[in-house]
GROMACS .gro file of C-alpha atoms in nm:
model
   88
    1MET     CA    1   1.547   0.580   1.245
    2LYS     CA    2   1.666   0.317   1.037
    3SER     CA    3   1.408   0.143   0.735
    4PRO     CA    4   1.602  -0.004   0.495
    5VAL     CA    5   1.420  -0.200   0.212
    6VAL     CA    6   1.233  -0.494   0.225
    7LYS     CA    7   1.143  -0.680  -0.114
    8ARG     CA    8   0.890  -0.961  -0.045
    9SER     CA    9   0.698  -1.188  -0.228
   10ILE     CA   10   0.331  -1.145  -0.287
   11VAL     CA   11   0.052  -1.322  -0.486
   12VAL     CA   12  -0.112  -1.006  -0.705
   13ALA     CA   13  -0.414  -1.113  -0.953
   14GLY     CA   14  -0.291  -1.493  -0.938
   15HIS     CA   15   0.024  -1.391  -1.000
   16LYS     CA   16   0.362  -1.366  -0.797
   17THR     CA   17   0.529  -1.065  -0.793
   18SER     CA   18   0.809  -0.913  -0.611
   19VAL     CA   19   0.775  -0.581  -0.389
   20SER     CA   20   1.023  -0.359  -0.220
   21LEU     CA   21   0.926  -0.119   0.013
   22GLU     CA   22   1.070  -0.002   0.410
   23GLU     CA   23   0.968  -0.172   0.651
   24ALA     CA   24   0.760   0.126   0.793
   25PHE     CA   25   0.519   0.095   0.488
   26TRP     CA   26   0.502  -0.351   0.510
   27ASN     CA   27   0.369  -0.308   0.879
   28GLY     CA   28   0.098  -0.011   0.777
   29MET     CA   29  -0.009  -0.219   0.500
   30LYS     CA   30  -0.102  -0.513   0.753
   31GLU     CA   31  -0.265  -0.325   0.980
   32ILE     CA   32  -0.489  -0.170   0.731
   33SER     CA   33  -0.582  -0.525   0.562
   34GLY     CA   34  -0.631  -0.673   0.935
   35LEU     CA   35  -0.861  -0.364   0.972
   36ARG     CA   36  -1.043  -0.402   0.683
   37ASN     CA   37  -1.043  -0.753   0.703
   38MET     CA   38  -0.854  -0.912   0.431
   39THR     CA   39  -0.536  -1.070   0.300
   40LEU     CA   40  -0.260  -0.843   0.214
   41SER     CA   41  -0.239  -0.972  -0.143
   42GLU     CA   42  -0.638  -0.882  -0.164
   43LEU     CA   43  -0.530  -0.518  -0.057
   44VAL     CA   44  -0.211  -0.456  -0.292
   45GLY     CA   45  -0.506  -0.655  -0.552
   46GLU     CA   46  -0.681  -0.377  -0.455
   47ILE     CA   47  -0.425  -0.062  -0.482
   48ASP     CA   48  -0.261  -0.203  -0.829
   49GLY     CA   49  -0.589  -0.238  -1.015
   50ALA     CA   50  -0.694   0.118  -0.921
   51ARG     CA   51  -0.340   0.265  -1.023
   52GLN     CA   52  -0.297   0.433  -1.406
   53GLN     CA   53   0.076   0.485  -1.382
   54GLY     CA   54   0.376   0.435  -1.210
   55ASN     CA   55   0.511   0.129  -0.987
   56LEU     CA   56   0.364  -0.042  -0.804
   57SER     CA   57   0.599   0.037  -0.464
   58SER     CA   58   0.475   0.385  -0.531
   59ALA     CA   59   0.144   0.360  -0.584
   60ILE     CA   60   0.125   0.136  -0.196
   61ARG     CA   61   0.327   0.396  -0.063
   62LEU     CA   62   0.085   0.681  -0.121
   63PHE     CA   63  -0.169   0.479  -0.042
   64VAL     CA   64  -0.059   0.386   0.363
   65LEU     CA   65   0.056   0.725   0.383
   66ASP     CA   66  -0.252   0.908   0.249
   67TYR     CA   67  -0.454   0.619   0.486
   68PHE     CA   68  -0.278   0.754   0.762
   69LYS     CA   69  -0.296   1.090   0.676
   70ASN     CA   70  -0.680   1.051   0.646
   71ARG     CA   71  -0.719   0.894   1.022
   72ALA     CA   72  -0.526   1.155   1.184
   73GLY     CA   73  -0.737   1.409   1.016
   74ALA     CA   74  -0.479   1.545   0.813
   75GLY     CA   75  -0.685   1.532   0.483
   76PRO     CA   76  -0.552   1.350   0.168
   77VAL     CA   77  -0.210   1.363   0.015
   78ALA     CA   78  -0.253   1.575  -0.343
   79VAL     CA   79  -0.273   1.166  -0.536
   80PRO     CA   80  -0.407   1.133  -0.900
   81ALA     CA   81  -0.845   1.027  -0.835
   82GLU     CA   82  -0.756   0.747  -1.072
   83GLN     CA   83  -0.472   0.646  -0.817
   84LYS     CA   84  -0.711   0.678  -0.545
   85VAL     CA   85  -0.807   0.342  -0.339
   86ALA     CA   86  -1.082   0.363  -0.057
   87ALA     CA   87  -0.902   0.348   0.236
   88GLN     CA   88  -1.162   0.322   0.500
   0.00000   0.00000   0.00000
């Protein structure tokens, strides 16, 4: 299945930025933010605030992967503790 990268503008902590993610990750972010009763911008802001290094797109991909792995009962992805955001 082809999942092209989609670039979207989003406001994070009051600043507009562009984030490039595959559509599957955007869909995952929408699902997670809906389940947590928060906006996509708020969720991205949490992820951005928790990351210590690397780019925002990578941090989002790791967050989404970790969230769905935990939900499936497979355990967390090996991500440095300072990059983790509570995925519950």
